Amino acid sequence: MSGDPYHILGVSHDSGPAEWKRAYRRLAMRWHPDRNDDPQATERFKEIAAAYEQLLAVDLPETAKTSEPASEAEDAAEVAKAADIRLNLELSLEEAALGCRKRVHYHRGKPCPTCDGSGEAGIARTRFCDACHGSGRVRDAARVLIPCTACGGRGLFTERTCPDCQGSGRDSQVVDIEITVPPGMLAGDDLRLAGQGEAGDEELAAGDLYLTIVLHAHRLFTLQGRDLHCRMPVSALVMLAGGEIDVPSLQGRQRITLNPGKAESQELRLPGLGFPGRGDKPAGDLCCTLEPVFPRNLSQQQRWALLQADAVLAADLANTLPEIAAWQAMLAGDGAD
């Protein structure tokens, strides 16, 4: 590697591993390609990581240099991050299939403004040591009095606990962001929003927000993989005579022509009209089970129309109603015997 590693990291030549680590984390967070759109970000990030590795190698004992790399050097390409946040994102089937915009509300931590994240603020107060009850001395196993190790023999502690965060150094903030959900996300898929997790600082990049997709039950469709399944009632007369029907889909109604056939349950499969594809996953099919429905509660006019249709069918009984024609032939044969 060309260049002075101390200069690249911006540390002095008499600095040590702790300073190198802080400088590396600060620069890596700044120049990581995921966080910096500069065209030189990738090369700059590699240069910073290489400089850090070189300094770590110089600091290692000779045996370590020839045996195995330091764990810090192995992780040089990783930027230290604050904690990630994971939430569920509830979507309707249409929102998940077609994509949508959603508002997300959640809480995340931030440095306490009162103590600036230190956990200490205000007037110092003194409390007695719980181990020695303020005496500074405790008895050992042999019942001999010795200095209390909990308080160093002082018998008390002096504290400046921040009253607003109770010494944690953290406060809570409400986050309200609008996000874009890409089309084709299934239940259980994760949507990652970089930098929207717990807040970072000079040494830590902000964590990420992961939203796990949860789908509401749909009134018509069920999902099997990326295939959409539904059941649809269809007039038995249309199934017999053939005709056009409107089949529901997530893209709107699809006009389908049925060929003449039997009035019985049947599956209609429409390739590519199921749940949309994503990445290398193709779109699923729309699988609609057609259930025949026979007319009932007929008016006099409707009954007359059906009887007329039956009379027309009876004129060609062998073709239109072969089971009845066979029955009548069997009856005629019984009479002849």
Short mmCIF file of C-alpha atoms in Angstrom, two decimals:
data_model
loop_
_atom_site.label_atom_id
_atom_site.label_comp_id
_atom_site.label_asym_id
_atom_site.label_seq_id
_atom_site.Cartn_x
_atom_site.Cartn_y
_atom_site.Cartn_z
CA MET A 1 0.00 0.00 0.00
CA SER A 2 1.36 3.43 -0.91
CA GLY A 3 1.10 6.28 1.55
CA ASP A 4 1.66 6.68 5.25
CA PRO A 5 -1.04 4.77 7.20
CA TYR A 6 -0.79 7.27 10.07
CA HIS A 7 -1.45 10.11 7.63
CA ILE A 8 -4.34 8.24 5.97
CA LEU A 9 -6.04 7.70 9.33
CA GLY A 10 -5.15 11.19 10.55
CA VAL A 11 -3.36 10.00 13.72
CA SER A 12 0.07 10.85 15.12
CA HIS A 13 3.03 8.46 14.92
CA ASP A 14 3.05 8.05 18.70
CA SER A 15 -0.63 7.03 18.82
CA GLY A 16 -1.79 3.53 19.78
CA PRO A 17 -4.44 0.95 18.82
CA ALA A 18 -7.24 2.77 20.65
CA GLU A 19 -6.66 5.96 18.62
CA TRP A 20 -6.32 3.95 15.41
CA LYS A 21 -9.62 2.21 16.07
CA ARG A 22 -11.49 5.46 16.75
CA ALA A 23 -10.03 7.08 13.64
CA TYR A 24 -10.83 4.06 11.50
CA ARG A 25 -14.43 3.87 12.64
CA ARG A 26 -14.97 7.59 12.12
CA LEU A 27 -13.49 7.56 8.59
CA ALA A 28 -15.08 4.24 7.61
CA MET A 29 -18.49 5.55 8.59
CA ARG A 30 -17.89 8.67 6.51
CA TRP A 31 -16.52 6.93 3.39
CA HIS A 32 -18.49 3.67 3.36
CA PRO A 33 -19.99 3.29 -0.17
CA ASP A 34 -23.44 2.62 1.28
CA ARG A 35 -23.37 6.03 2.99
CA ASN A 36 -21.36 8.17 0.55
CA ASP A 37 -22.26 8.79 -3.11
CA ASP A 38 -18.82 10.21 -3.95
CA PRO A 39 -17.33 8.29 -6.96
CA GLN A 40 -14.10 7.92 -4.98
CA ALA A 41 -15.83 6.55 -1.87
CA THR A 42 -15.10 2.88 -2.59
CA GLU A 43 -11.38 3.42 -3.19
CA ARG A 44 -11.09 5.78 -0.24
CA PHE A 45 -12.82 3.21 2.01
CA LYS A 46 -10.43 0.47 0.83
CA GLU A 47 -7.44 2.72 1.49
CA ILE A 48 -8.65 3.47 5.04
CA ALA A 49 -9.21 -0.24 5.77
CA ALA A 50 -5.78 -1.14 4.38
CA ALA A 51 -4.09 1.54 6.49
CA TYR A 52 -5.81 0.25 9.63
CA GLU A 53 -4.81 -3.33 8.82
CA GLN A 54 -1.19 -2.25 8.28
CA LEU A 55 -1.00 -0.50 11.65
CA LEU A 56 -2.56 -3.51 13.40
CA ALA A 57 -0.04 -5.82 11.73
CA VAL A 58 2.85 -3.63 12.89
CA ASP A 59 1.52 -3.68 16.44
CA LEU A 60 1.13 -7.50 16.57
CA PRO A 61 3.86 -9.78 17.99
CA GLU A 62 5.95 -11.64 15.39
CA THR A 63 4.21 -14.95 16.16
CA ALA A 64 0.82 -13.44 15.54
CA LYS A 65 1.95 -11.94 12.22
CA THR A 66 2.88 -15.34 10.84
CA SER A 67 0.10 -17.45 12.36
CA GLU A 68 -3.32 -15.85 11.99
CA PRO A 69 -4.67 -12.36 11.28
CA ALA A 70 -6.01 -10.18 14.08
CA SER A 71 -9.77 -10.18 14.48
CA GLU A 72 -9.81 -6.41 14.08
CA ALA A 73 -8.09 -6.73 10.70
CA GLU A 74 -10.54 -9.44 9.62
CA ASP A 75 -13.42 -7.10 10.37
CA ALA A 76 -11.79 -4.03 8.85
CA ALA A 77 -14.33 -3.87 6.05
CA GLU A 78 -17.21 -3.81 8.56
CA VAL A 79 -18.46 -0.48 9.84
CA ALA A 80 -19.53 -0.55 13.49
CA LYS A 81 -23.23 0.28 13.75
CA ALA A 82 -25.75 1.20 16.36
CA ALA A 83 -28.58 -1.26 17.00
CA ASP A 84 -31.06 -2.13 14.27
CA ILE A 85 -34.81 -1.76 14.83
CA ARG A 86 -37.29 -4.41 13.65
CA LEU A 87 -41.00 -3.76 13.19
CA ASN A 88 -43.95 -5.35 11.39
CA LEU A 89 -45.52 -3.55 8.42
CA GLU A 90 -49.15 -4.53 7.80
CA LEU A 91 -50.33 -4.39 4.18
CA SER A 92 -53.38 -5.38 2.21
CA LEU A 93 -52.86 -7.93 -0.57
CA GLU A 94 -53.30 -5.18 -3.18
CA GLU A 95 -50.72 -2.91 -1.48
CA ALA A 96 -48.15 -5.70 -1.32
CA ALA A 97 -48.78 -6.82 -4.90
CA LEU A 98 -48.84 -3.44 -6.62
CA GLY A 99 -46.54 -1.44 -4.30
CA CYS A 100 -47.57 1.57 -2.27
CA ARG A 101 -46.53 4.49 -0.08
CA LYS A 102 -46.95 4.05 3.69
CA ARG A 103 -46.31 6.16 6.77
CA VAL A 104 -44.40 4.46 9.58
CA HIS A 105 -44.43 5.69 13.20
CA TYR A 106 -41.99 4.30 15.77
CA HIS A 107 -39.69 5.25 18.65
CA ARG A 108 -35.92 5.22 18.67
CA GLY A 109 -33.25 6.43 21.07
CA LYS A 110 -31.18 9.57 20.89
CA PRO A 111 -28.56 11.14 23.21
CA CYS A 112 -30.18 12.77 26.21
CA PRO A 113 -30.09 16.56 25.61
CA THR A 114 -29.68 17.29 29.30
CA CYS A 115 -26.45 15.32 29.79
CA ASP A 116 -25.40 15.09 26.12
CA GLY A 117 -25.42 11.31 26.39
CA SER A 118 -23.00 11.08 29.32
CA GLY A 119 -25.60 10.07 31.93
CA GLU A 120 -24.23 12.65 34.37
CA ALA A 121 -25.65 16.09 35.03
CA GLY A 122 -26.75 18.39 37.82
CA ILE A 123 -25.52 18.63 41.39
CA ALA A 124 -23.41 15.77 42.76
CA ARG A 125 -24.96 13.69 45.51
CA THR A 126 -23.44 11.15 47.90
CA ARG A 127 -24.83 7.74 48.79
CA PHE A 128 -23.53 5.05 51.12
CA CYS A 129 -22.04 1.86 49.75
CA ASP A 130 -24.56 -0.98 49.94
CA ALA A 131 -21.84 -3.59 50.50
CA CYS A 132 -20.27 -2.08 53.61
CA HIS A 133 -23.14 0.22 54.67
CA GLY A 134 -20.82 3.23 54.65
CA SER A 135 -18.11 1.83 56.93
CA GLY A 136 -15.61 1.15 54.14
CA ARG A 137 -14.77 -2.23 55.66
CA VAL A 138 -16.19 -5.77 55.39
CA ARG A 139 -15.31 -9.13 56.94
CA ASP A 140 -13.66 -11.84 54.86
CA ALA A 141 -14.23 -15.60 55.17
CA ALA A 142 -12.09 -15.68 58.29
CA ARG A 143 -14.17 -12.87 59.85
CA VAL A 144 -11.25 -10.44 59.55
CA LEU A 145 -12.07 -6.83 58.66
CA ILE A 146 -10.67 -5.81 55.27
CA PRO A 147 -11.24 -2.75 52.99
CA CYS A 148 -14.50 -2.96 51.01
CA THR A 149 -13.73 -3.76 47.38
CA ALA A 150 -17.04 -2.34 46.14
CA CYS A 151 -16.21 1.22 47.16
CA GLY A 152 -12.45 0.96 47.55
CA GLY A 153 -12.71 1.47 51.29
CA ARG A 154 -14.32 4.90 50.97
CA GLY A 155 -17.73 3.80 52.24
CA LEU A 156 -19.63 6.06 49.86
CA PHE A 157 -20.13 7.03 46.23
CA THR A 158 -20.42 10.46 44.68
CA GLU A 159 -22.84 10.60 41.76
CA ARG A 160 -24.13 13.15 39.28
CA THR A 161 -26.93 11.07 37.77
CA CYS A 162 -28.85 12.91 35.07
CA PRO A 163 -32.41 13.45 36.37
CA ASP A 164 -33.98 13.28 32.90
CA CYS A 165 -32.55 9.95 31.68
CA GLN A 166 -31.78 8.43 35.12
CA GLY A 167 -28.16 7.97 34.09
CA SER A 168 -28.79 5.98 30.89
CA GLY A 169 -27.62 8.82 28.64
CA ARG A 170 -30.47 8.08 26.22
CA ASP A 171 -33.76 9.72 25.43
CA SER A 172 -36.62 8.60 23.18
CA GLN A 173 -37.82 10.31 20.03
CA VAL A 174 -40.85 9.67 17.85
CA VAL A 175 -40.04 9.03 14.19
CA ASP A 176 -42.60 9.57 11.44
CA ILE A 177 -41.41 8.70 7.93
CA GLU A 178 -43.05 7.93 4.59
CA ILE A 179 -41.66 4.90 2.79
CA THR A 180 -42.06 3.28 -0.61
CA VAL A 181 -43.01 -0.40 -0.61
CA PRO A 182 -41.89 -2.01 -3.90
CA PRO A 183 -44.37 -4.33 -5.68
CA GLY A 184 -44.30 -8.08 -5.22
CA MET A 185 -43.36 -8.37 -1.52
CA LEU A 186 -44.73 -11.45 0.25
CA ALA A 187 -45.53 -12.07 3.91
CA GLY A 188 -42.28 -12.55 5.85
CA ASP A 189 -40.16 -10.48 3.43
CA ASP A 190 -38.02 -7.76 5.03
CA LEU A 191 -37.83 -4.18 3.79
CA ARG A 192 -34.52 -2.58 4.91
CA LEU A 193 -34.20 1.17 5.42
CA ALA A 194 -30.53 2.01 5.90
CA GLY A 195 -29.71 4.42 8.71
CA GLN A 196 -33.23 4.57 10.13
CA GLY A 197 -32.49 2.42 13.19
CA GLU A 198 -30.95 3.62 16.46
CA ALA A 199 -28.98 6.84 16.12
CA GLY A 200 -25.21 6.71 15.63
CA ASP A 201 -22.42 8.93 16.89
CA GLU A 202 -18.84 9.81 15.95
CA GLU A 203 -17.77 6.16 16.12
CA LEU A 204 -20.96 4.30 15.23
CA ALA A 205 -22.99 4.47 12.05
CA ALA A 206 -26.74 4.62 12.56
CA GLY A 207 -28.49 1.26 12.67
CA ASP A 208 -30.99 0.10 10.07
CA LEU A 209 -34.76 -0.25 10.22
CA TYR A 210 -36.15 -3.63 9.13
CA LEU A 211 -39.86 -3.86 8.31
CA THR A 212 -41.27 -7.40 8.10
CA ILE A 213 -44.26 -7.67 5.78
CA VAL A 214 -47.53 -8.92 7.31
CA LEU A 215 -50.49 -9.44 4.93
CA HIS A 216 -54.14 -9.01 5.87
CA ALA A 217 -56.57 -11.76 4.89
CA HIS A 218 -58.33 -10.99 1.59
CA ARG A 219 -62.08 -11.28 1.00
CA LEU A 220 -61.62 -13.17 -2.30
CA PHE A 221 -58.08 -14.48 -2.69
CA THR A 222 -55.72 -16.79 -0.86
CA LEU A 223 -52.00 -17.04 -1.66
CA GLN A 224 -50.13 -20.27 -2.33
CA GLY A 225 -46.59 -19.23 -3.17
CA ARG A 226 -47.25 -16.56 -5.79
CA ASP A 227 -50.38 -18.23 -7.17
CA LEU A 228 -53.68 -16.54 -6.32
CA HIS A 229 -56.64 -18.86 -5.63
CA CYS A 230 -60.33 -17.99 -5.52
CA ARG A 231 -63.75 -19.65 -5.97
CA MET A 232 -66.38 -18.13 -8.24
CA PRO A 233 -70.05 -19.11 -8.75
CA VAL A 234 -71.07 -19.34 -12.43
CA SER A 235 -74.49 -19.96 -13.98
CA ALA A 236 -74.81 -23.61 -14.97
CA LEU A 237 -76.53 -22.46 -18.17
CA VAL A 238 -73.44 -20.46 -19.20
CA MET A 239 -71.25 -23.49 -18.50
CA LEU A 240 -73.54 -25.60 -20.72
CA ALA A 241 -73.93 -23.15 -23.57
CA GLY A 242 -70.59 -21.34 -23.31
CA GLY A 243 -70.23 -17.61 -22.98
CA GLU A 244 -68.29 -14.74 -21.43
CA ILE A 245 -67.63 -14.33 -17.69
CA ASP A 246 -65.70 -11.69 -15.71
CA VAL A 247 -63.00 -13.21 -13.48
CA PRO A 248 -61.59 -11.01 -10.65
CA SER A 249 -57.84 -10.35 -10.38
CA LEU A 250 -55.55 -7.89 -8.60
CA GLN A 251 -55.22 -6.05 -11.93
CA GLY A 252 -58.99 -5.69 -12.38
CA ARG A 253 -61.65 -7.90 -13.96
CA GLN A 254 -60.56 -10.23 -16.76
CA ARG A 255 -63.12 -11.06 -19.50
CA ILE A 256 -62.90 -14.82 -20.24
CA THR A 257 -64.86 -16.86 -22.81
CA LEU A 258 -65.98 -20.31 -21.64
CA ASN A 259 -66.36 -23.06 -24.20
CA PRO A 260 -69.60 -25.10 -24.13
CA GLY A 261 -69.24 -28.01 -21.75
CA LYS A 262 -70.52 -29.66 -18.61
CA ALA A 263 -72.09 -27.83 -15.69
CA GLU A 264 -69.57 -29.06 -13.11
CA SER A 265 -66.85 -27.64 -10.87
CA GLN A 266 -63.70 -26.83 -12.85
CA GLU A 267 -60.46 -24.88 -12.37
CA LEU A 268 -59.61 -21.98 -14.62
CA ARG A 269 -55.87 -21.16 -14.61
CA LEU A 270 -54.69 -17.83 -16.03
CA PRO A 271 -50.86 -17.78 -16.31
CA GLY A 272 -49.07 -14.67 -14.99
CA LEU A 273 -52.18 -13.03 -13.53
CA GLY A 274 -51.46 -14.05 -9.93
CA PHE A 275 -49.20 -12.27 -7.44
CA PRO A 276 -46.55 -10.16 -9.25
CA GLY A 277 -42.97 -11.40 -9.52
CA ARG A 278 -39.98 -9.87 -7.73
CA GLY A 279 -36.32 -10.19 -8.64
CA ASP A 280 -35.79 -13.60 -10.26
CA LYS A 281 -39.17 -14.85 -9.03
CA PRO A 282 -41.77 -14.84 -11.86
CA ALA A 283 -45.37 -13.80 -11.38
CA GLY A 284 -47.76 -16.51 -10.20
CA ASP A 285 -50.95 -17.72 -11.86
CA LEU A 286 -54.57 -16.87 -11.13
CA CYS A 287 -56.38 -20.10 -10.27
CA CYS A 288 -60.13 -19.65 -10.17
CA THR A 289 -62.39 -22.61 -9.33
CA LEU A 290 -65.72 -22.21 -11.15
CA GLU A 291 -68.71 -23.59 -9.24
CA PRO A 292 -71.96 -24.22 -11.21
CA VAL A 293 -75.11 -22.60 -9.85
CA PHE A 294 -78.48 -23.91 -11.05
CA PRO A 295 -81.47 -21.51 -11.31
CA ARG A 296 -84.15 -21.51 -8.61
CA ASN A 297 -87.13 -19.41 -7.49
CA LEU A 298 -88.20 -19.06 -11.13
CA SER A 299 -91.00 -16.80 -12.25
CA GLN A 300 -93.71 -18.14 -14.57
CA GLN A 301 -92.04 -16.46 -17.55
CA GLN A 302 -88.66 -17.95 -16.67
CA ARG A 303 -90.15 -21.42 -16.25
CA TRP A 304 -91.86 -21.12 -19.64
CA ALA A 305 -88.59 -20.07 -21.29
CA LEU A 306 -86.75 -23.08 -19.81
CA LEU A 307 -89.51 -25.47 -20.90
CA GLN A 308 -89.27 -24.06 -24.44
CA ALA A 309 -85.51 -24.62 -24.35
CA ASP A 310 -86.08 -28.18 -23.12
CA ALA A 311 -88.50 -28.82 -25.99
CA VAL A 312 -85.87 -27.65 -28.47
CA LEU A 313 -83.31 -29.97 -26.85
CA ALA A 314 -85.77 -32.89 -26.95
CA ALA A 315 -85.94 -32.63 -30.74
CA ASP A 316 -82.35 -33.98 -30.84
CA LEU A 317 -82.41 -36.05 -27.66
CA ALA A 318 -79.62 -38.47 -28.61
CA ASN A 319 -77.11 -35.63 -28.91
CA THR A 320 -78.33 -33.09 -26.39
CA LEU A 321 -79.57 -35.38 -23.57
CA PRO A 322 -78.02 -38.80 -24.31
CA GLU A 323 -78.71 -40.24 -20.85
CA ILE A 324 -82.46 -39.57 -21.26
CA ALA A 325 -82.39 -40.99 -24.79
CA ALA A 326 -80.74 -44.18 -23.48
CA TRP A 327 -83.30 -44.46 -20.69
CA GLN A 328 -86.21 -44.09 -23.10
CA ALA A 329 -84.68 -46.72 -25.38
CA MET A 330 -84.39 -49.10 -22.45
CA LEU A 331 -88.02 -48.46 -21.54
CA ALA A 332 -89.08 -49.17 -25.11
CA GLY A 333 -87.14 -52.46 -25.02
CA ASP A 334 -88.86 -53.52 -21.79
CA GLY A 335 -92.24 -53.00 -23.46
CA ALA A 336 -91.28 -55.15 -26.42
CA ASP A 337 -90.37 -58.07 -24.14
#
